[in-house]
Coordinates of C-alpha atoms and ligand atoms in Angstrom, one line a residue:
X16 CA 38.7 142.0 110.2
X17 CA 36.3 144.5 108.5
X18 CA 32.6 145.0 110.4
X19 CA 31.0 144.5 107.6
X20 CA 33.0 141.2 106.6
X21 CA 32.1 139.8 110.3
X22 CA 28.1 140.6 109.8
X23 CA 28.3 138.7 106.3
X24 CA 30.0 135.5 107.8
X25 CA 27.7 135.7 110.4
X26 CA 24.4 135.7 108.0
X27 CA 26.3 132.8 105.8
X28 CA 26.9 131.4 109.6
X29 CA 22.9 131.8 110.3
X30 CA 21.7 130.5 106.7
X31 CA 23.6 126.9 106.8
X32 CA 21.8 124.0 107.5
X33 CA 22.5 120.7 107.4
X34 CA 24.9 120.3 104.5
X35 CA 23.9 123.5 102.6
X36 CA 22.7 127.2 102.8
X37 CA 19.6 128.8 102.4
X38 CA 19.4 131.9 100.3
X39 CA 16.8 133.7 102.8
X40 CA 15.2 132.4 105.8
X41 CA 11.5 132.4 105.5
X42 CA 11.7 133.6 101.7
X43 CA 13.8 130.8 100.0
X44 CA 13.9 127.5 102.4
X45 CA 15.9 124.9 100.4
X46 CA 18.7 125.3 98.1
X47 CA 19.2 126.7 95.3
X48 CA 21.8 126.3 92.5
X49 CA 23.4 128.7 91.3
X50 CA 22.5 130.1 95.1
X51 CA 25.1 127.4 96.3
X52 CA 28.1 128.7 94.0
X53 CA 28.1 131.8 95.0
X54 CA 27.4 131.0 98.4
X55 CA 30.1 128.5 98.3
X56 CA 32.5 130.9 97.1
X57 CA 32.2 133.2 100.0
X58 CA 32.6 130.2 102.7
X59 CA 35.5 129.4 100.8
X60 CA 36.9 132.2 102.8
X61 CA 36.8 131.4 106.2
X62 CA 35.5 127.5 106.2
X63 CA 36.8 125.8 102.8
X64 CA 34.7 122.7 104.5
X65 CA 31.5 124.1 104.3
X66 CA 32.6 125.6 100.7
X67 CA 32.8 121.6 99.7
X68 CA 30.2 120.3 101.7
X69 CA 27.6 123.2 100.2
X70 CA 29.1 121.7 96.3
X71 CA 29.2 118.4 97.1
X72 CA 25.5 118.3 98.4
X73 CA 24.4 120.4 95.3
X74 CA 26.1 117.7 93.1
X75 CA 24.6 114.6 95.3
X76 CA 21.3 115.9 93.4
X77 CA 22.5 115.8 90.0
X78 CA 19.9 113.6 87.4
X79 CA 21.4 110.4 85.9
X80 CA 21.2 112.4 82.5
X81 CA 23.5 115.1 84.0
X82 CA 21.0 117.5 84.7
X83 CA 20.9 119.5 88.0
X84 CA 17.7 121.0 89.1
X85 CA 17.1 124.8 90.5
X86 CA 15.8 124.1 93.6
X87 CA 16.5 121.1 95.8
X88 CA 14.3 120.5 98.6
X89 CA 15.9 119.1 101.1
X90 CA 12.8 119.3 104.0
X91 CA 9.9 119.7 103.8
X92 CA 8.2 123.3 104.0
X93 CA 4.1 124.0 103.6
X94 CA 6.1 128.0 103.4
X95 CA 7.5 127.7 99.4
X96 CA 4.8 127.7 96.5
X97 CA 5.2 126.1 94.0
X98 CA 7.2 123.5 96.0
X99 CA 8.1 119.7 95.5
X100 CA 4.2 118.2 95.1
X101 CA 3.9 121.1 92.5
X102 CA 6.9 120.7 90.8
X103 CA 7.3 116.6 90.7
X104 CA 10.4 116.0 89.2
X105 CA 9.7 112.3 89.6
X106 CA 8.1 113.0 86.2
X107 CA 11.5 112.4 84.9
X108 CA 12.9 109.0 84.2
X109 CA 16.1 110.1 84.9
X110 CA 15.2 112.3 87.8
X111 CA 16.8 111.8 91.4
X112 CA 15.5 109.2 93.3
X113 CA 17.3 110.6 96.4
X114 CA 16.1 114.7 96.7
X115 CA 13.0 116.0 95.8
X116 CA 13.4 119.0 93.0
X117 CA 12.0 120.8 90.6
X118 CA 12.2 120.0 86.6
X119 CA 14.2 123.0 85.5
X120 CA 17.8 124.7 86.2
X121 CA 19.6 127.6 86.4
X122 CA 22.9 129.3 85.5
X123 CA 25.9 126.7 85.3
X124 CA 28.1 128.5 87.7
X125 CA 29.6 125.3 89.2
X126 CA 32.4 124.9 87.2
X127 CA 34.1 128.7 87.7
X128 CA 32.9 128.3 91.4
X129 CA 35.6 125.3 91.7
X130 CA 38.4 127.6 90.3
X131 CA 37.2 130.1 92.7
X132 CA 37.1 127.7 95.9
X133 CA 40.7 126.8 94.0
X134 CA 42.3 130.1 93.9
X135 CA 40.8 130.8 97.2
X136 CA 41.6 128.0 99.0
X137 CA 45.2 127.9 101.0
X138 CA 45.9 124.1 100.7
X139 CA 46.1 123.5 96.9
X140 CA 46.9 119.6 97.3
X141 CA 44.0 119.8 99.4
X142 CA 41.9 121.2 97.0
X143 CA 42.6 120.1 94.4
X144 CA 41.8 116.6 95.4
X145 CA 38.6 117.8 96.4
X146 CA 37.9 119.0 93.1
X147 CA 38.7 115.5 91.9
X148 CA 36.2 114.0 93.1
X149 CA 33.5 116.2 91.6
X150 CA 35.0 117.9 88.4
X151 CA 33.3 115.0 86.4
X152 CA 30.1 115.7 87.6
X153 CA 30.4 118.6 86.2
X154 CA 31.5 118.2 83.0
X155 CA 28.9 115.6 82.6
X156 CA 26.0 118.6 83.6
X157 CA 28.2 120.8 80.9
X158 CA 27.6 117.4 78.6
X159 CA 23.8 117.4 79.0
X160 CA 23.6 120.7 77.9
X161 CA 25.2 120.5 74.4
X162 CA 23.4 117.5 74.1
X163 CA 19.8 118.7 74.8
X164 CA 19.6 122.1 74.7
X165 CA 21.9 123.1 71.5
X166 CA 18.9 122.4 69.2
X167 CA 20.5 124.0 66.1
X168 CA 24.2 122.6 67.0
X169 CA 25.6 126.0 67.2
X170 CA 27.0 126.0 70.3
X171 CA 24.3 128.3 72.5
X172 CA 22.2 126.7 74.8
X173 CA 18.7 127.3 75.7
X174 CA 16.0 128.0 78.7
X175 CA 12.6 126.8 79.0
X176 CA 11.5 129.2 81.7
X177 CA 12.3 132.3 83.2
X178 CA 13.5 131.0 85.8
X179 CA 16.2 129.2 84.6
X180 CA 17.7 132.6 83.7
X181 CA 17.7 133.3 87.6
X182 CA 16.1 137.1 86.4
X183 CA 12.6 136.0 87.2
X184 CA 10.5 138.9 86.2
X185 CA 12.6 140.8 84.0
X186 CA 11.7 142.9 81.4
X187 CA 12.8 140.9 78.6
X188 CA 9.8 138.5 78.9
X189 CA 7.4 140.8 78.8
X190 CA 7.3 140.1 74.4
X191 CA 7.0 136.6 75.6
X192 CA 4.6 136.3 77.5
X193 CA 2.3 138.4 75.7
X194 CA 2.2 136.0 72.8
X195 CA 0.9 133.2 75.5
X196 CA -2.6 133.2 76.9
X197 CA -2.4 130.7 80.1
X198 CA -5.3 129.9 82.0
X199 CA -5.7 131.9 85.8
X200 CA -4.6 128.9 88.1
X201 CA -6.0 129.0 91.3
X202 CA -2.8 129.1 94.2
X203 CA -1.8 130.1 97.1
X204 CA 1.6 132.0 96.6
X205 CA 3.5 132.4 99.9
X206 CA 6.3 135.0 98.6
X207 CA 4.3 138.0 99.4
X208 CA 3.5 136.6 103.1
X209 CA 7.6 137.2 103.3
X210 CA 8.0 140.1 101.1
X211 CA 5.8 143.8 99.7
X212 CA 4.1 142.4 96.6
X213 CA 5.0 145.7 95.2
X214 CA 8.4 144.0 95.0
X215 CA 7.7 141.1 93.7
X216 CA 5.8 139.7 90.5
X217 CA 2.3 140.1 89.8
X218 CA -0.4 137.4 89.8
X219 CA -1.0 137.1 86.1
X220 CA 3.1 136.9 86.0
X221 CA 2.9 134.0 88.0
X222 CA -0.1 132.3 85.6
X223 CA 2.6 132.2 82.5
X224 CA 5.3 130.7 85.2
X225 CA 3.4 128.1 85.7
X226 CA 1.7 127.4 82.3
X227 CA 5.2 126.6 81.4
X228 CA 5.4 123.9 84.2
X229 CA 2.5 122.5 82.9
X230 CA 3.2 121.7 79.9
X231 CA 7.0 120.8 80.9
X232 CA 5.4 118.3 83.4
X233 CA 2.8 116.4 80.8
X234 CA 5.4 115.8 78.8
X235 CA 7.4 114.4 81.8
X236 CA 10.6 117.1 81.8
X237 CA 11.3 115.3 78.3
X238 CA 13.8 117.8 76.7
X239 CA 13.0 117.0 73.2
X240 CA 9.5 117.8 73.8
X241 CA 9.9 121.2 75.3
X242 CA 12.1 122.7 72.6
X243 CA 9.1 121.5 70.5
X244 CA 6.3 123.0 72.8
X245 CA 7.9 125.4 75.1
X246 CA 6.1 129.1 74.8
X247 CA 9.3 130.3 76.5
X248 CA 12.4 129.4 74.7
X249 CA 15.4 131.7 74.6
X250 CA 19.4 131.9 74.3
X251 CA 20.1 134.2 76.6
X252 CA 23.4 135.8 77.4
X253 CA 24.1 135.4 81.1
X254 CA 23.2 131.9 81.1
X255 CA 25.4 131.2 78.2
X256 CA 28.3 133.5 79.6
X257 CA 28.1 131.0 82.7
X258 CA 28.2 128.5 80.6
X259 CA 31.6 128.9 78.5
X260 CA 33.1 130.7 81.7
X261 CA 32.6 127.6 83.6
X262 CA 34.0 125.5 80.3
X263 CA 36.9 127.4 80.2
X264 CA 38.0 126.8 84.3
X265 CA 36.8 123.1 83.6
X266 CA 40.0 123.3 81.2
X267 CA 42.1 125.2 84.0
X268 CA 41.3 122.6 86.2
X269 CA 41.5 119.1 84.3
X270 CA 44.9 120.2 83.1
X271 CA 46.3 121.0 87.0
X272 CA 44.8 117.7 88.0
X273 CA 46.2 115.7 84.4
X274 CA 44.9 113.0 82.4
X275 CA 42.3 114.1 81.1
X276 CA 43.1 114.8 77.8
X277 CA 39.9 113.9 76.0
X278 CA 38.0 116.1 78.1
X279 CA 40.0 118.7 77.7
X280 CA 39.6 118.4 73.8
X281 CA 35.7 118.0 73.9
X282 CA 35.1 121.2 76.0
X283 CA 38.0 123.0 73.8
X284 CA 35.9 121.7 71.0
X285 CA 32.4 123.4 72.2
X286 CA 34.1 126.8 74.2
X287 CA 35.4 127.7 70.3
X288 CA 31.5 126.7 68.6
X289 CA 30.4 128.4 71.6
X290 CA 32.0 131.4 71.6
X291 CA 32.0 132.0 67.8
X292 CA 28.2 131.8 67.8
X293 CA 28.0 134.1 70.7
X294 CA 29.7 137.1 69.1
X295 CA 28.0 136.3 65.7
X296 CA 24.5 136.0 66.9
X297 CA 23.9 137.2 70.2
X298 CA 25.7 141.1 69.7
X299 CA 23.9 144.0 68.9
X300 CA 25.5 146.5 67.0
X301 CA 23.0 149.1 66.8
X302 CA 22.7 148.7 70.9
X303 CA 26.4 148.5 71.3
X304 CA 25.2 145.1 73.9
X305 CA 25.0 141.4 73.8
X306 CA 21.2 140.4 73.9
X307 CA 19.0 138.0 73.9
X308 CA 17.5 135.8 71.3
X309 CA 13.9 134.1 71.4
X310 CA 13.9 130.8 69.7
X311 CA 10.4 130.0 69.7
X312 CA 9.5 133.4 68.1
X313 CA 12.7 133.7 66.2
X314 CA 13.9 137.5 66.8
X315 CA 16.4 138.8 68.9
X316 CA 14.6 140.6 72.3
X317 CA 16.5 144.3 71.9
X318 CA 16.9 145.3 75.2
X319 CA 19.9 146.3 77.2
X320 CA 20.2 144.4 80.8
X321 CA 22.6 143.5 83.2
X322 CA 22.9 140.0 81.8
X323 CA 24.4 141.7 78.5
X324 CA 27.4 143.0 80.0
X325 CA 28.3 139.2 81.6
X326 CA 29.9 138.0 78.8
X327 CA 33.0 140.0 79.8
X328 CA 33.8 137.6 82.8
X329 CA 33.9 134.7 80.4
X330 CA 36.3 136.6 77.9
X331 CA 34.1 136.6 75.0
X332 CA 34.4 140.1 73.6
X333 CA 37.2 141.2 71.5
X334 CA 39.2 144.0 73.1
X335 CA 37.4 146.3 70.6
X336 CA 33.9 144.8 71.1
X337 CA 34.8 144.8 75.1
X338 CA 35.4 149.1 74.8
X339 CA 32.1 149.2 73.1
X340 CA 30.5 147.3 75.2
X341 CA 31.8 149.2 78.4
X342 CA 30.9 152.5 76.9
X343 CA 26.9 151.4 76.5
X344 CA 27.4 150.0 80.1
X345 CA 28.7 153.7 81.2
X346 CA 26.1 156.1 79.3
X347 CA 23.0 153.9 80.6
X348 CA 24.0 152.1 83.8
X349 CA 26.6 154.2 85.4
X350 CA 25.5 157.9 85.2
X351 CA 26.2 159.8 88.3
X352 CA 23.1 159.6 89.9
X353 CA 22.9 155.9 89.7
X354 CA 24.4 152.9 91.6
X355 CA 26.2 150.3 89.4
X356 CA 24.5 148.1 87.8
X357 CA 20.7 148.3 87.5
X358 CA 19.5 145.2 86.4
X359 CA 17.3 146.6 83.2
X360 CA 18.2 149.6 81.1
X361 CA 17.3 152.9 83.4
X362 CA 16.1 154.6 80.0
X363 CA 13.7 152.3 78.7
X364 CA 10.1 152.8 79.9
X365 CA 10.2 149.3 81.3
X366 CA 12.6 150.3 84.1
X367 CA 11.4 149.4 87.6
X368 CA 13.3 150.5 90.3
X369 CA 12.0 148.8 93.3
X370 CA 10.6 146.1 91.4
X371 CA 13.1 142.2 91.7
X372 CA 14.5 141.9 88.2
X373 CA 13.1 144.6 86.6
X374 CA 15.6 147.3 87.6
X375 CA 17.6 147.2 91.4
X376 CA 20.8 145.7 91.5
X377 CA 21.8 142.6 92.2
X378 CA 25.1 141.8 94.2
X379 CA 25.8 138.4 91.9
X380 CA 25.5 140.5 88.6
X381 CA 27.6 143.4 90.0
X382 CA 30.6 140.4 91.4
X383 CA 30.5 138.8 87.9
X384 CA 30.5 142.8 86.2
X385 CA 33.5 143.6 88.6
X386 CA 35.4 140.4 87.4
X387 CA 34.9 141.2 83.9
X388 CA 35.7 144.6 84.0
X389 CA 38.9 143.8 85.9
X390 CA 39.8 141.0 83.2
X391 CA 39.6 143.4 80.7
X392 CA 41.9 146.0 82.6
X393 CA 38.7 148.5 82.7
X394 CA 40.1 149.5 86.1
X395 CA 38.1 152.4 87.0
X396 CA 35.2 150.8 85.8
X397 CA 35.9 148.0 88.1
X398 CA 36.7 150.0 90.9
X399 CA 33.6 151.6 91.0
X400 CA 31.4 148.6 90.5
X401 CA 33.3 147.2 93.8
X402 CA 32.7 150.6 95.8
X403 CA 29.1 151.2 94.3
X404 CA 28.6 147.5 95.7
X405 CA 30.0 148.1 99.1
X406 CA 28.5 151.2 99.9
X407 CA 24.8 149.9 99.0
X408 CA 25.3 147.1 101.4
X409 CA 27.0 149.3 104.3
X410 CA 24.1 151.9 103.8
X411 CA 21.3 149.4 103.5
X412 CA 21.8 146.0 104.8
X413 CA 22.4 142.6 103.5
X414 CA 19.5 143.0 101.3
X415 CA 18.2 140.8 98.3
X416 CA 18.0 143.3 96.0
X417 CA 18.9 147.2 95.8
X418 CA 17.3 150.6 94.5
X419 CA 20.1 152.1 92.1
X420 CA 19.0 155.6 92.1
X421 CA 21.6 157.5 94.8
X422 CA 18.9 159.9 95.9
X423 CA 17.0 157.1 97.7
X424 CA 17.4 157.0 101.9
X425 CA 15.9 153.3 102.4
X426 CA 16.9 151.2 99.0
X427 CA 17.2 147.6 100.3
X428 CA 14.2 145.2 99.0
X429 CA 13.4 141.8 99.0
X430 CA 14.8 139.5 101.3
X431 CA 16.8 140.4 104.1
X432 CA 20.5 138.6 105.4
X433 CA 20.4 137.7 102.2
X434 CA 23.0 135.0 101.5
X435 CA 24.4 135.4 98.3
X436 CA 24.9 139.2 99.5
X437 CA 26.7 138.1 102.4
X438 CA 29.1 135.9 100.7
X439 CA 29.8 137.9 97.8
X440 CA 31.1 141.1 100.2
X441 CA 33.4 138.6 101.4
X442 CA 34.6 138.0 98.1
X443 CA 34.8 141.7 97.2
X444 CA 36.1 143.0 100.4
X445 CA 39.2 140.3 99.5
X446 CA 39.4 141.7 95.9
X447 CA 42.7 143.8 95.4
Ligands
GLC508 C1 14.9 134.4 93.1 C2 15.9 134.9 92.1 C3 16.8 133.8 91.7 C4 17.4 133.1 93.0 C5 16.3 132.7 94.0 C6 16.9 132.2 95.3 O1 14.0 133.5 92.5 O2 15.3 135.5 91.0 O3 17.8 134.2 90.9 O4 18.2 132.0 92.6 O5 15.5 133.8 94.2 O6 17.7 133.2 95.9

């Protein structure tokens, strides 16, 4: 076996705990979800056990509505702000009474992560009978979305808070959070005890992250009420991308496992709304990119990301649209100088290179890019995207996050033995 495969099994080896994995020891102590698919993906590799055992304690969390919160806190930790006593999902009728959470989500990876453990996986029967047992949880998590967050019926779910789009502090927020005024809360962040606050976000960034909270919270979680009141309220690409990806092996997977017709036709019914709406509302043409759109202010956020080239791995683009899209992807992501794929457009004046979401690259964007590309039959593309990937890890470390520019001699940031880093080597290094 490849060195580098050995170090990453033994970081995911380090970062399991009782029934899950960390994402980063001292940085992120609990679990987080869509964390635990990708995570669970690259255990499915050399301990399918762990694989379930990491989904089936994600799932054990799930909401009696369906929901299933971004952070579970399994133990307690004084080193996490905002943590459980902050957060108090017990707000929620519907909440868990068993975990502790918080009152928002994050990208609905679960259902492709099942295929994955599926395809990956030696013992099918195995496996599959496994997935038995908690495909319906996910389809009913797939289920509260459409129901609660599709507030015009069109098929494209929202967010309430940045970090529901797992890209905390990008860029594309900025418009947003300039039209909100929150008051300076009074904290004690513990991040930056972990991690160079130069790398992560500011102060007064952290103010609007939680005035969302607050307002979430006094109107206990209630969905209705936050598409009403939420300052922050977008459809955003990468989170929808997850979305139909995951509907679409939901339909792979009930039609292995049989009788499940009616399922089947219900998420046919919303992958086709979805999808139609996607291409008709959330495309650029003058950017040649998908992009997001802010509901609460009503006008699309121009701005090219990484999250705008996602909606390749969940087969939304037209081959047409798909070359287009790939061609925007080379000019501004993939000149020579530059690793694939920086997480904001290297050309606009927002670009941070060094700074979390607001430019490195991300090892969970560049697996989903690779996949895309690949589905598409953009081979060199993809090719690169896999070797850009590896050599920033073998160079650098298991980092969190990665400096694109190629000139750079130390580019790893963030979090270190980073988890989803680890696992998703594994699952590149098997890639053919
Ligand atoms: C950061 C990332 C988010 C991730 C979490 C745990 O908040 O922005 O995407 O899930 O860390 O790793």
């Amino acid at each position: 076996m490849n060195e580098l495969e050995k170090e990453a099994i033994k970081i995911l080896q380090n970062n399991w705990r009782d029934g899950f994995s960390i994402p980063c020891e001292g940085l992120y102590p609990f679990q987080w979800k869509w964390d635990s698919g990708f995570i669970a993906i690259g255990l499915a590799y050399f301990n399918i056990s762990k694989a379930k055992e990491e989904i089936t304690t994600l799932l054990d969390a799930q909401w009696e509505n369906g929901f299933i919160p971004h952070i579970i806190f399994h133990n307690e930790s004084d080193s996490y702000f905002p943590g459980p006593n902050y957060h108090h999902s017990d707000l929620h009728p519907k909440a868990s009474k068993k975990y502790k959470s918080t009152g928002m989500t994050q990208p609905p990876v679960t259902g492709f992560v099942l295929e994955e453990l599926y395809r990956i996986g030696k013992d099918k029967k195995d496996i599959l009978q496994y997935i038995e047992t908690v495909i319906d949880k996910v389809y009913d998590n797939h289920h509260y979305f459409y129901k609660n967050r599709d507030i015009l019926n069109e098929g494209l779910v929202y967010i309430y808070h940045n970090w529901e789009s797992g890209t905390d502090n990008s860029p594309l927020w900025d418009d947003i959070f300039k039209t909100m005024n929150p008051p300076k809360y009074t904290f004690e962040r513990r991040d930056t005890t972990h991690v160079d606050a130069s790398q992560r976000p500011t102060k007064r960034e952290y103010d609007h992250y939680l005035h969302i909270i607050e307002i979430a919270k006094k109107h206990r979680y209630n969905d209705q009420k936050i598409a009403e009141l939420s300052p922050f309220l977008v459809q955003d690409p990468l989170f929808n991308s997850m979305l139909i990806k995951s509907n679409q092996s939901l339909i792979a997977l009930y039609n292995l496992i049989g009788n499940n017709q009616e399922k089947v036709n219900q998420l046919k019914k919303w992958q086709e709304k979805s999808i139609h709406s996607f291409n008709k509302k959330l495309f650029s043409k003058k950017l040649g990119a998908y992009i997001h759109y802010d509901l609460r202010n009503k006008k699309h956020l121009e701005y090219i990301s990484s999250s705008s080239f996602t909606p390749l791995f969940a087969g939304i683009p037209s081959k047409e649209r798909a070359s287009v899209l790939v061609k925007t992807l080379m000019q501004k992501f993939g000149k020579k100088n530059l690793y694939l794929c920086a997480s904001f457009d290297p050309s606009n004046e927002r670009y941070e290179p060094k700074k979390y979401w607001r430019g490195p690259v991300w090892i969970n964007l560049n697996w989903i890019l690779y996949k895309g590309l690949k589905q598409y039959s953009f081979e060199n593309e993809a090719q690169r995207t896999k070797e850009d990937t590896i050599t920033l890890v073998k160079k650098f470390g298991f980092y969190e996050y990665f400096d694109a520019r190629k000139e750079k001699d130390k580019a790893g940031y963030g979090g270190h033995n980073f988890s989803w880093t680890a696992a998703l080597i594994i699952g590149l290094l098997h890639e053919k």
